[in-house]
Amino acid sequence: MNHQADGGASNPASGPASGGAAALAAPPDTVRAANLTKRFGDVVALDRVSFDVRAGELFGFIGPDGAGKTTLFRLLVSLFTPDEGESRVLGLDPVKDLWELRRRVGYMPGRFSLYPDLSVHENLAFYASVFGTTVEREMATIAPIYHQLAPFAGRRAAALSGGMKQKLALCCALVHAPEILFLDEPTTGVDAVSRKEFWDLLARLRAGGLTIVVSTPYMDEASRCDRVALMQHGRILRIDRPAAVTAAYPRPLLAVTGADRLGMLAALRAHPHAASVWPFGASLHFTDDRAGADPASLAGELAAWLRERRLPAEVRPIEATIEDAFMYDMVDADQPA
Amino acid sequence: MSPVRPPLAGAFSAFRGFVVKEVRHILRDWQTLLILIGMPVAQVLLFGYAVRSDVRGVKLAIVEPQPDAATQSLRARFEGATGTFTLVKVVRNVAELDTDFRSGDVRQAIVLPTDFAGRLGRDERVPVQVVTDGADPNTGGIMEADALAVLRQWHVAREAGTPGAQGVRIDVETRMRFNPTLESVNLFVPGLIAYVLTIVSALMTAITIVREKELGTMEMLLVSPLRPRQIVIGKVAPYVLLGFLDVVLVLGASQVIFHVPLRGNVPLLLAESTLYTLTALSMGIVISTAASTQRVAMMAALAGTMLPTMLISGFIFPIAALPWPLRVLSNVVPARWFIIIVRGIMLKGAGLADLWRETLILAGITTALIAVGIRRLAVRLTG
Amino acid sequence: MTPPAARPLAIDATALTRRFGSFTAVDAITFHVRPGEVFGFLGANGAGKTTAMRMLIGLLTPTEGEATVAGWSVATESEQIRRNIGYMSQKFSLYDDLTVGENVELYGGIYGLTDAEIRDRRSALLARLGLATHERSFVKSLPLGWKQQLAFSVALLHRPKIVFLDEPTGGVDPITRRKFWEMIYETAAGGTAVLVTTHYLDEAEYCDRLSIMVDGRIAAMGTPDDVKRAAGVASLDELFLRLTRPGAVEPAA
């Protein structure tokens, strides 16, 4: 099921998109997709995916490996053709208008795709020249990122750290001043601080008016997007602003913090009203199945319940995170047992 | 927002940027560079010294039915050429050397006539025979040439001391024992040039496209305005220069080591060799668009170029001697046409007027291969 | 059974150092891991984590300093180490073009188990993971979460005293991630030490103890609560930021 909700502007009805070209005729600075389907042999990588991205938006596809994010991106930048469905990027059809499209989009693939034996500057200069421009001419666009790369301008790409490589790749995607950016898992394999810096860069770019479409398996990065689409197994679970996604969490959510975490986990899972209990860093997230109940009183109740079992703990109601929401929406985990 | 750029300027800038990148890759990969420059030289040296191994201290016999001053003097001359020849026997009758020739104890014989000095003194035409063991076509030609050289030198020196000399009065008849239809080294070396150029060029380009696929950089390249034709030509272009360097090295080595005559037009030879390098590079590119991994590409390049060039291009085995299906197949082996061209220029002094047909065929094959490469280079990811 | 304190340390590293030319990748790190402990080995990219791990699993010899892993010296007994530890990384674990069963057999053989042992442990493993029906499926066709769990179990096939996990949960869905950690806890409860690296800082909280490497040195070490308290921060995120980017302006809470 495809949930689409939004702050008020019109959007296509959920379910199969109505009509083909008519639904896709769009102002040129957006992305529109209707029923995109892609199969590889028996595997359905994308299953009737529909969504839209508005101009100037920072749009995130959040989901684990195998969700279909990379396949989707490759479809949108004209590297694959869909088996069914259609899409428009900047008003262009990636199937028919591929050369026009390729001039105007910036793309950062999921794995590091720059030349390891060329230096930072040489990689940049190459991609600039391929698009008929030079690094100097586009400096205004890439300045905030280039500023961080400049000290390493002469270093070979292979010798850069993971975080620097990602920044370089971003720079190369940006160096021809594209109208929209597609970044496929740009922060994978990179440490938490570098990830944060990367998203700071994206925020700056977005502030300059660039439309950015990102995919990531890290749920915490979702909060930095304007809107997110939660994806799993080739399908979109939900599309909305991050705040709306978390606000839509249907049940009371409590955070339980205490000394004997494993003990608490086992005990809480046996609680009569436990819809789910999962570790979340230093605390446990307890979802109560009594939808609509007052979280504050539930918290007190639970604390007492735990105290009875000699598991003193601090219990407080919390706002759901994207990860909580995703785990609630997930169809099934990728695990056999 | 990117301003609209005139398409041609953009395309040229892209192409130039691409070639610059390719050149950098080549120069940075010093190991491959070493192989690409070193290998042709090594091959030529290897073949060359294998070829030359026997051509020192050639076991020579002199047949003097009637010893006299002239025969003594000539004999002394050959004895003096200790590096090249080793005089092992002097006999009266060439038939006496049969067993020696067969066993290899004698590789070459100078057969002098009776009354040698007398006939020379009377200004008669004097028949001298040089009989060479032609069983090994590689060495036979060299031995023959060396013997003739010594003979000529002796004759010139002798005439110089005689007033009123009339010029060459020695009729030299050469006989190649055991191999009358000698494939001499002169024919071998042009084939060797073709062989070396083929392998090296095809190897260079065979991996270049596949490497981008393996690295993942192909994905970025595809989402760009670069067209397949720009990618293919951009990848071949820098290697032409490298190939030209190889040509010069190989030709130079063949001159220095084999003294293969270069009777024809050197610039024409260089130009044709460069054309052939282009042909071999294009073969590599086609392989590169089809192969899935670099390893497969290298194997395909070696098998697909080395084998046909060795076996059915006329390099070692004469084409006329091939069974007819292979003879037909050899028409599409570019090396076959190139060998004709090189032999023509080097040995017969042929010019473009004589070789335009073969040149055109090579050019046609090259164009066809490049076209195939461009078509095969997928504009999207497969899968 | 020997009391915990008397059992040999799973890892005992003292001033472990590794230099490459003039560059010091690992600078005299000292730490230990007890049997049955889950130890988080954290650090930014390029901080020296990978080099340190490679020394501990016997792939690289130290330039200075010493370390023992499961009692064997990394400098002189790396052969024994490699045969007696478990190792799992994202880049290399199972062979995609072999089936589940074949992978188990292959690794059983590599670890030197007898045929009988392989047979028994194989059925136990498949039953525990619920993969019995997938014994003949190619690993390539399994979803990532299944693969990771299988790889983990295979790394434990020979019942090593310590297992090294290199970013075992990258890209995996949130529920499977947590199930994976339940497997880690089970393993540790059985007495196996677990050294795990991860970029998920919430997972760092699941460790008994952790260390954070910065520029080749250990900048913080202890239980998650200890290190947070020592630095006066509320979350590991903040601690990480403070250690890897000293001088960075932290965003207003």
PDB file of N, CA and C in Angstrom, chain B residues 21-89:
ATOM      1  N   LYS B  21      42.241  12.782 -19.705  1.00  0.00           N
ATOM      2  CA  LYS B  21      42.110  11.781 -18.630  1.00  0.00           C
ATOM      3  C   LYS B  21      42.780  10.479 -19.011  1.00  0.00           C
ATOM      4  N   GLU B  22      42.542  10.029 -20.234  1.00  0.00           N
ATOM      5  CA  GLU B  22      43.124   8.761 -20.670  1.00  0.00           C
ATOM      6  C   GLU B  22      44.643   8.818 -20.635  1.00  0.00           C
ATOM      7  N   VAL B  23      45.196   9.950 -21.081  1.00  0.00           N
ATOM      8  CA  VAL B  23      46.652  10.071 -21.086  1.00  0.00           C
ATOM      9  C   VAL B  23      47.183   9.976 -19.655  1.00  0.00           C
ATOM     10  N   ARG B  24      46.473  10.613 -18.733  1.00  0.00           N
ATOM     11  CA  ARG B  24      46.913  10.540 -17.346  1.00  0.00           C
ATOM     12  C   ARG B  24      46.920   9.106 -16.838  1.00  0.00           C
ATOM     13  N   HIS B  25      45.841   8.380 -17.150  1.00  0.00           N
ATOM     14  CA  HIS B  25      45.790   6.973 -16.718  1.00  0.00           C
ATOM     15  C   HIS B  25      47.005   6.224 -17.237  1.00  0.00           C
ATOM     16  N   ILE B  26      47.326   6.427 -18.510  1.00  0.00           N
ATOM     17  CA  ILE B  26      48.428   5.691 -19.125  1.00  0.00           C
ATOM     18  C   ILE B  26      49.736   6.029 -18.420  1.00  0.00           C
ATOM     19  N   LEU B  27      49.962   7.331 -18.231  1.00  0.00           N
ATOM     20  CA  LEU B  27      51.241   7.732 -17.650  1.00  0.00           C
ATOM     21  C   LEU B  27      51.362   7.316 -16.196  1.00  0.00           C
ATOM     22  N   ARG B  28      50.238   7.227 -15.496  1.00  0.00           N
ATOM     23  CA  ARG B  28      50.321   6.885 -14.080  1.00  0.00           C
ATOM     24  C   ARG B  28      50.565   5.403 -13.872  1.00  0.00           C
ATOM     25  N   ASP B  29      50.177   4.614 -14.833  1.00  0.00           N
ATOM     26  CA  ASP B  29      50.278   3.170 -14.669  1.00  0.00           C
ATOM     27  C   ASP B  29      51.633   2.720 -15.197  1.00  0.00           C
ATOM     28  N   TRP B  30      52.681   3.008 -14.435  1.00  0.00           N
ATOM     29  CA  TRP B  30      54.017   2.803 -14.992  1.00  0.00           C
ATOM     30  C   TRP B  30      54.329   1.335 -15.242  1.00  0.00           C
ATOM     31  N   GLN B  31      53.648   0.462 -14.496  1.00  0.00           N
ATOM     32  CA  GLN B  31      53.933  -0.953 -14.724  1.00  0.00           C
ATOM     33  C   GLN B  31      53.475  -1.379 -16.109  1.00  0.00           C
ATOM     34  N   THR B  32      52.240  -0.999 -16.433  1.00  0.00           N
ATOM     35  CA  THR B  32      51.743  -1.360 -17.755  1.00  0.00           C
ATOM     36  C   THR B  32      52.568  -0.683 -18.832  1.00  0.00           C
ATOM     37  N   LEU B  33      52.948   0.568 -18.564  1.00  0.00           N
ATOM     38  CA  LEU B  33      53.752   1.301 -19.526  1.00  0.00           C
ATOM     39  C   LEU B  33      55.057   0.568 -19.799  1.00  0.00           C
ATOM     40  N   LEU B  34      55.636   0.070 -18.730  1.00  0.00           N
ATOM     41  CA  LEU B  34      56.891  -0.659 -18.873  1.00  0.00           C
ATOM     42  C   LEU B  34      56.704  -1.861 -19.783  1.00  0.00           C
ATOM     43  N   ILE B  35      55.603  -2.552 -19.563  1.00  0.00           N
ATOM     44  CA  ILE B  35      55.340  -3.737 -20.377  1.00  0.00           C
ATOM     45  C   ILE B  35      55.102  -3.334 -21.826  1.00  0.00           C
ATOM     46  N   LEU B  36      54.316  -2.280 -22.018  1.00  0.00           N
ATOM     47  CA  LEU B  36      53.946  -1.920 -23.374  1.00  0.00           C
ATOM     48  C   LEU B  36      55.131  -1.443 -24.188  1.00  0.00           C
ATOM     49  N   ILE B  37      56.104  -0.845 -23.524  1.00  0.00           N
ATOM     50  CA  ILE B  37      57.268  -0.408 -24.293  1.00  0.00           C
ATOM     51  C   ILE B  37      58.332  -1.486 -24.263  1.00  0.00           C
ATOM     52  N   GLY B  38      58.464  -2.096 -23.121  1.00  0.00           N
ATOM     53  CA  GLY B  38      59.490  -3.115 -23.002  1.00  0.00           C
ATOM     54  C   GLY B  38      59.170  -4.381 -23.752  1.00  0.00           C
ATOM     55  N   MET B  39      57.887  -4.733 -23.768  1.00  0.00           N
ATOM     56  CA  MET B  39      57.539  -6.028 -24.354  1.00  0.00           C
ATOM     57  C   MET B  39      57.896  -6.141 -25.830  1.00  0.00           C
ATOM     58  N   PRO B  40      57.556  -5.168 -26.647  1.00  0.00           N
ATOM     59  CA  PRO B  40      57.916  -5.312 -28.055  1.00  0.00           C
ATOM     60  C   PRO B  40      59.414  -5.477 -28.239  1.00  0.00           C
ATOM     61  N   VAL B  41      60.163  -4.654 -27.502  1.00  0.00           N
ATOM     62  CA  VAL B  41      61.618  -4.769 -27.639  1.00  0.00           C
ATOM     63  C   VAL B  41      62.077  -6.152 -27.181  1.00  0.00           C
ATOM     64  N   ALA B  42      61.512  -6.580 -26.048  1.00  0.00           N
ATOM     65  CA  ALA B  42      61.896  -7.895 -25.538  1.00  0.00           C
ATOM     66  C   ALA B  42      61.560  -8.992 -26.539  1.00  0.00           C
ATOM     67  N   GLN B  43      60.373  -8.890 -27.133  1.00  0.00           N
ATOM     68  CA  GLN B  43      59.964  -9.900 -28.114  1.00  0.00           C
ATOM     69  C   GLN B  43      60.926  -9.948 -29.290  1.00  0.00           C
ATOM     70  N   VAL B  44      61.231  -8.763 -29.784  1.00  0.00           N
ATOM     71  CA  VAL B  44      62.110  -8.739 -30.950  1.00  0.00           C
ATOM     72  C   VAL B  44      63.474  -9.303 -30.580  1.00  0.00           C
ATOM     73  N   LEU B  45      63.964  -8.880 -29.425  1.00  0.00           N
ATOM     74  CA  LEU B  45      65.269  -9.394 -29.001  1.00  0.00           C
ATOM     75  C   LEU B  45      65.227 -10.907 -28.853  1.00  0.00           C
ATOM     76  N   LEU B  46      64.152 -11.384 -28.227  1.00  0.00           N
ATOM     77  CA  LEU B  46      64.011 -12.817 -27.982  1.00  0.00           C
ATOM     78  C   LEU B  46      64.025 -13.589 -29.283  1.00  0.00           C
ATOM     79  N   PHE B  47      63.130 -13.175 -30.161  1.00  0.00           N
ATOM     80  CA  PHE B  47      63.070 -13.856 -31.456  1.00  0.00           C
ATOM     81  C   PHE B  47      64.391 -13.703 -32.181  1.00  0.00           C
ATOM     82  N   GLY B  48      64.888 -12.479 -32.093  1.00  0.00           N
ATOM     83  CA  GLY B  48      66.106 -12.183 -32.834  1.00  0.00           C
ATOM     84  C   GLY B  48      67.264 -13.052 -32.401  1.00  0.00           C
ATOM     85  N   TYR B  49      67.463 -13.137 -31.092  1.00  0.00           N
ATOM     86  CA  TYR B  49      68.615 -13.920 -30.654  1.00  0.00           C
ATOM     87  C   TYR B  49      68.373 -15.398 -30.819  1.00  0.00           C
ATOM     88  N   ALA B  50      67.132 -15.797 -30.731  1.00  0.00           N
ATOM     89  CA  ALA B  50      66.854 -17.193 -31.046  1.00  0.00           C
ATOM     90  C   ALA B  50      67.205 -17.449 -32.497  1.00  0.00           C
ATOM     91  N   VAL B  51      66.880 -16.460 -33.295  1.00  0.00           N
ATOM     92  CA  VAL B  51      67.185 -16.603 -34.717  1.00  0.00           C
ATOM     93  C   VAL B  51      68.682 -16.590 -34.941  1.00  0.00           C
ATOM     94  N   ARG B  52      69.331 -15.691 -34.260  1.00  0.00           N
ATOM     95  CA  ARG B  52      70.739 -15.505 -34.554  1.00  0.00           C
ATOM     96  C   ARG B  52      71.652 -16.503 -33.855  1.00  0.00           C
ATOM     97  N   SER B  53      71.069 -17.343 -33.078  1.00  0.00           N
ATOM     98  CA  SER B  53      71.941 -18.116 -32.176  1.00  0.00           C
ATOM     99  C   SER B  53      73.030 -18.888 -32.897  1.00  0.00           C
ATOM    100  N   ASP B  54      72.689 -19.369 -34.089  1.00  0.00           N
ATOM    101  CA  ASP B  54      73.682 -20.211 -34.743  1.00  0.00           C
ATOM    102  C   ASP B  54      74.603 -19.475 -35.679  1.00  0.00           C
ATOM    103  N   VAL B  55      74.335 -18.178 -35.849  1.00  0.00           N
ATOM    104  CA  VAL B  55      75.030 -17.539 -36.960  1.00  0.00           C
ATOM    105  C   VAL B  55      76.343 -16.931 -36.521  1.00  0.00           C
ATOM    106  N   ARG B  56      77.029 -17.624 -35.683  1.00  0.00           N
ATOM    107  CA  ARG B  56      78.383 -17.239 -35.375  1.00  0.00           C
ATOM    108  C   ARG B  56      79.219 -18.514 -35.440  1.00  0.00           C
ATOM    109  N   GLY B  57      80.386 -18.384 -35.837  1.00  0.00           N
ATOM    110  CA  GLY B  57      81.251 -19.577 -35.939  1.00  0.00           C
ATOM    111  C   GLY B  57      80.651 -20.635 -36.847  1.00  0.00           C
ATOM    112  N   VAL B  58      80.103 -20.198 -37.942  1.00  0.00           N
ATOM    113  CA  VAL B  58      79.492 -21.149 -38.884  1.00  0.00           C
ATOM    114  C   VAL B  58      80.540 -22.149 -39.355  1.00  0.00           C
ATOM    115  N   LYS B  59      80.147 -23.410 -39.243  1.00  0.00           N
ATOM    116  CA  LYS B  59      81.125 -24.445 -39.626  1.00  0.00           C
ATOM    117  C   LYS B  59      81.228 -24.502 -41.142  1.00  0.00           C
ATOM    118  N   LEU B  60      82.350 -24.042 -41.611  1.00  0.00           N
ATOM    119  CA  LEU B  60      82.542 -23.857 -43.044  1.00  0.00           C
ATOM    120  C   LEU B  60      83.523 -24.887 -43.589  1.00  0.00           C
ATOM    121  N   ALA B  61      83.219 -25.338 -44.785  1.00  0.00           N
ATOM    122  CA  ALA B  61      84.191 -26.203 -45.486  1.00  0.00           C
ATOM    123  C   ALA B  61      84.526 -25.554 -46.812  1.00  0.00           C
ATOM    124  N   ILE B  62      85.744 -25.739 -47.262  1.00  0.00           N
ATOM    125  CA  ILE B  62      86.121 -25.214 -48.589  1.00  0.00           C
ATOM    126  C   ILE B  62      86.476 -26.404 -49.481  1.00  0.00           C
ATOM    127  N   VAL B  63      85.879 -26.378 -50.638  1.00  0.00           N
ATOM    128  CA  VAL B  63      86.164 -27.439 -51.613  1.00  0.00           C
ATOM    129  C   VAL B  63      87.146 -26.893 -52.633  1.00  0.00           C
ATOM    130  N   GLU B  64      88.392 -27.368 -52.570  1.00  0.00           N
ATOM    131  CA  GLU B  64      89.426 -26.905 -53.504  1.00  0.00           C
ATOM    132  C   GLU B  64      89.924 -28.098 -54.300  1.00  0.00           C
ATOM    133  N   PRO B  65      89.381 -28.296 -55.459  1.00  0.00           N
ATOM    134  CA  PRO B  65      89.871 -29.428 -56.254  1.00  0.00           C
ATOM    135  C   PRO B  65      91.342 -29.252 -56.650  1.00  0.00           C
ATOM    136  N   GLN B  66      91.754 -27.974 -56.759  1.00  0.00           N
ATOM    137  CA  GLN B  66      93.109 -27.694 -57.226  1.00  0.00           C
ATOM    138  C   GLN B  66      93.687 -26.522 -56.440  1.00  0.00           C
ATOM    139  N   PRO B  67      94.374 -26.777 -55.350  1.00  0.00           N
ATOM    140  CA  PRO B  67      94.880 -25.668 -54.547  1.00  0.00           C
ATOM    141  C   PRO B  67      95.874 -24.818 -55.309  1.00  0.00           C
ATOM    142  N   ASP B  68      95.741 -23.510 -55.179  1.00  0.00           N
ATOM    143  CA  ASP B  68      96.751 -22.630 -55.768  1.00  0.00           C
ATOM    144  C   ASP B  68      96.767 -21.327 -54.966  1.00  0.00           C
ATOM    145  N   ALA B  69      97.478 -20.351 -55.487  1.00  0.00           N
ATOM    146  CA  ALA B  69      97.656 -19.108 -54.741  1.00  0.00           C
ATOM    147  C   ALA B  69      96.324 -18.451 -54.416  1.00  0.00           C
ATOM    148  N   ALA B  70      95.436 -18.396 -55.422  1.00  0.00           N
ATOM    149  CA  ALA B  70      94.145 -17.748 -55.199  1.00  0.00           C
ATOM    150  C   ALA B  70      93.327 -18.503 -54.165  1.00  0.00           C
ATOM    151  N   THR B  71      93.265 -19.832 -54.291  1.00  0.00           N
ATOM    152  CA  THR B  71      92.474 -20.572 -53.321  1.00  0.00           C
ATOM    153  C   THR B  71      93.054 -20.414 -51.924  1.00  0.00           C
ATOM    154  N   GLN B  72      94.387 -20.394 -51.838  1.00  0.00           N
ATOM    155  CA  GLN B  72      95.018 -20.204 -50.536  1.00  0.00           C
ATOM    156  C   GLN B  72      94.609 -18.861 -49.941  1.00  0.00           C
ATOM    157  N   SER B  73      94.681 -17.857 -50.810  1.00  0.00           N
ATOM    158  CA  SER B  73      94.359 -16.512 -50.344  1.00  0.00           C
ATOM    159  C   SER B  73      92.914 -16.445 -49.864  1.00  0.00           C
ATOM    160  N   LEU B  74      92.012 -17.044 -50.650  1.00  0.00           N
ATOM    161  CA  LEU B  74      90.583 -17.027 -50.254  1.00  0.00           C
ATOM    162  C   LEU B  74      90.391 -17.808 -48.960  1.00  0.00           C
ATOM    163  N   ARG B  75      91.078 -18.929 -48.897  1.00  0.00           N
ATOM    164  CA  ARG B  75      90.959 -19.746 -47.702  1.00  0.00           C
ATOM    165  C   ARG B  75      91.418 -18.970 -46.480  1.00  0.00           C
ATOM    166  N   ALA B  76      92.536 -18.271 -46.661  1.00  0.00           N
ATOM    167  CA  ALA B  76      93.062 -17.474 -45.546  1.00  0.00           C
ATOM    168  C   ALA B  76      92.028 -16.452 -45.100  1.00  0.00           C
ATOM    169  N   ARG B  77      91.364 -15.880 -46.106  1.00  0.00           N
ATOM    170  CA  ARG B  77      90.331 -14.875 -45.799  1.00  0.00           C
ATOM    171  C   ARG B  77      89.241 -15.443 -44.908  1.00  0.00           C
ATOM    172  N   PHE B  78      88.762 -16.627 -45.289  1.00  0.00           N
ATOM    173  CA  PHE B  78      87.702 -17.230 -44.482  1.00  0.00           C
ATOM    174  C   PHE B  78      88.216 -17.641 -43.111  1.00  0.00           C
ATOM    175  N   GLU B  79      89.473 -18.105 -43.107  1.00  0.00           N
ATOM    176  CA  GLU B  79      90.042 -18.470 -41.812  1.00  0.00           C
ATOM    177  C   GLU B  79      90.138 -17.258 -40.904  1.00  0.00           C
ATOM    178  N   GLY B  80      90.421 -16.134 -41.533  1.00  0.00           N
ATOM    179  CA  GLY B  80      90.568 -14.909 -40.755  1.00  0.00           C
ATOM    180  C   GLY B  80      89.250 -14.411 -40.171  1.00  0.00           C
ATOM    181  N   ALA B  81      88.146 -14.786 -40.839  1.00  0.00           N
ATOM    182  CA  ALA B  81      86.851 -14.314 -40.317  1.00  0.00           C
ATOM    183  C   ALA B  81      86.408 -15.198 -39.166  1.00  0.00           C
ATOM    184  N   THR B  82      87.228 -15.196 -38.101  1.00  0.00           N
ATOM    185  CA  THR B  82      87.012 -16.200 -37.058  1.00  0.00           C
ATOM    186  C   THR B  82      85.691 -16.024 -36.309  1.00  0.00           C
ATOM    187  N   GLY B  83      85.200 -14.812 -36.215  1.00  0.00           N
ATOM    188  CA  GLY B  83      83.938 -14.637 -35.504  1.00  0.00           C
ATOM    189  C   GLY B  83      82.792 -15.299 -36.254  1.00  0.00           C
ATOM    190  N   THR B  84      82.750 -15.064 -37.519  1.00  0.00           N
ATOM    191  CA  THR B  84      81.623 -15.530 -38.297  1.00  0.00           C
ATOM    192  C   THR B  84      81.772 -16.982 -38.750  1.00  0.00           C
ATOM    193  N   PHE B  85      82.983 -17.323 -39.136  1.00  0.00           N
ATOM    194  CA  PHE B  85      83.160 -18.665 -39.688  1.00  0.00           C
ATOM    195  C   PHE B  85      84.213 -19.447 -38.919  1.00  0.00           C
ATOM    196  N   THR B  86      84.020 -20.737 -38.911  1.00  0.00           N
ATOM    197  CA  THR B  86      85.061 -21.632 -38.399  1.00  0.00           C
ATOM    198  C   THR B  86      85.374 -22.633 -39.505  1.00  0.00           C
ATOM    199  N   LEU B  87      86.565 -22.508 -40.041  1.00  0.00           N
ATOM    200  CA  LEU B  87      86.925 -23.416 -41.129  1.00  0.00           C
ATOM    201  C   LEU B  87      87.227 -24.784 -40.539  1.00  0.00           C
ATOM    202  N   VAL B  88      86.374 -25.749 -40.870  1.00  0.00           N
ATOM    203  CA  VAL B  88      86.557 -27.074 -40.266  1.00  0.00           C
ATOM    204  C   VAL B  88      87.194 -28.085 -41.217  1.00  0.00           C
ATOM    205  N   LYS B  89      87.027 -27.863 -42.499  1.00  0.00           N
ATOM    206  CA  LYS B  89      87.520 -28.874 -43.436  1.00  0.00           C
ATOM    207  C   LYS B  89      87.913 -28.247 -44.747  1.00  0.00           C
TER     208      LYS B  89
END
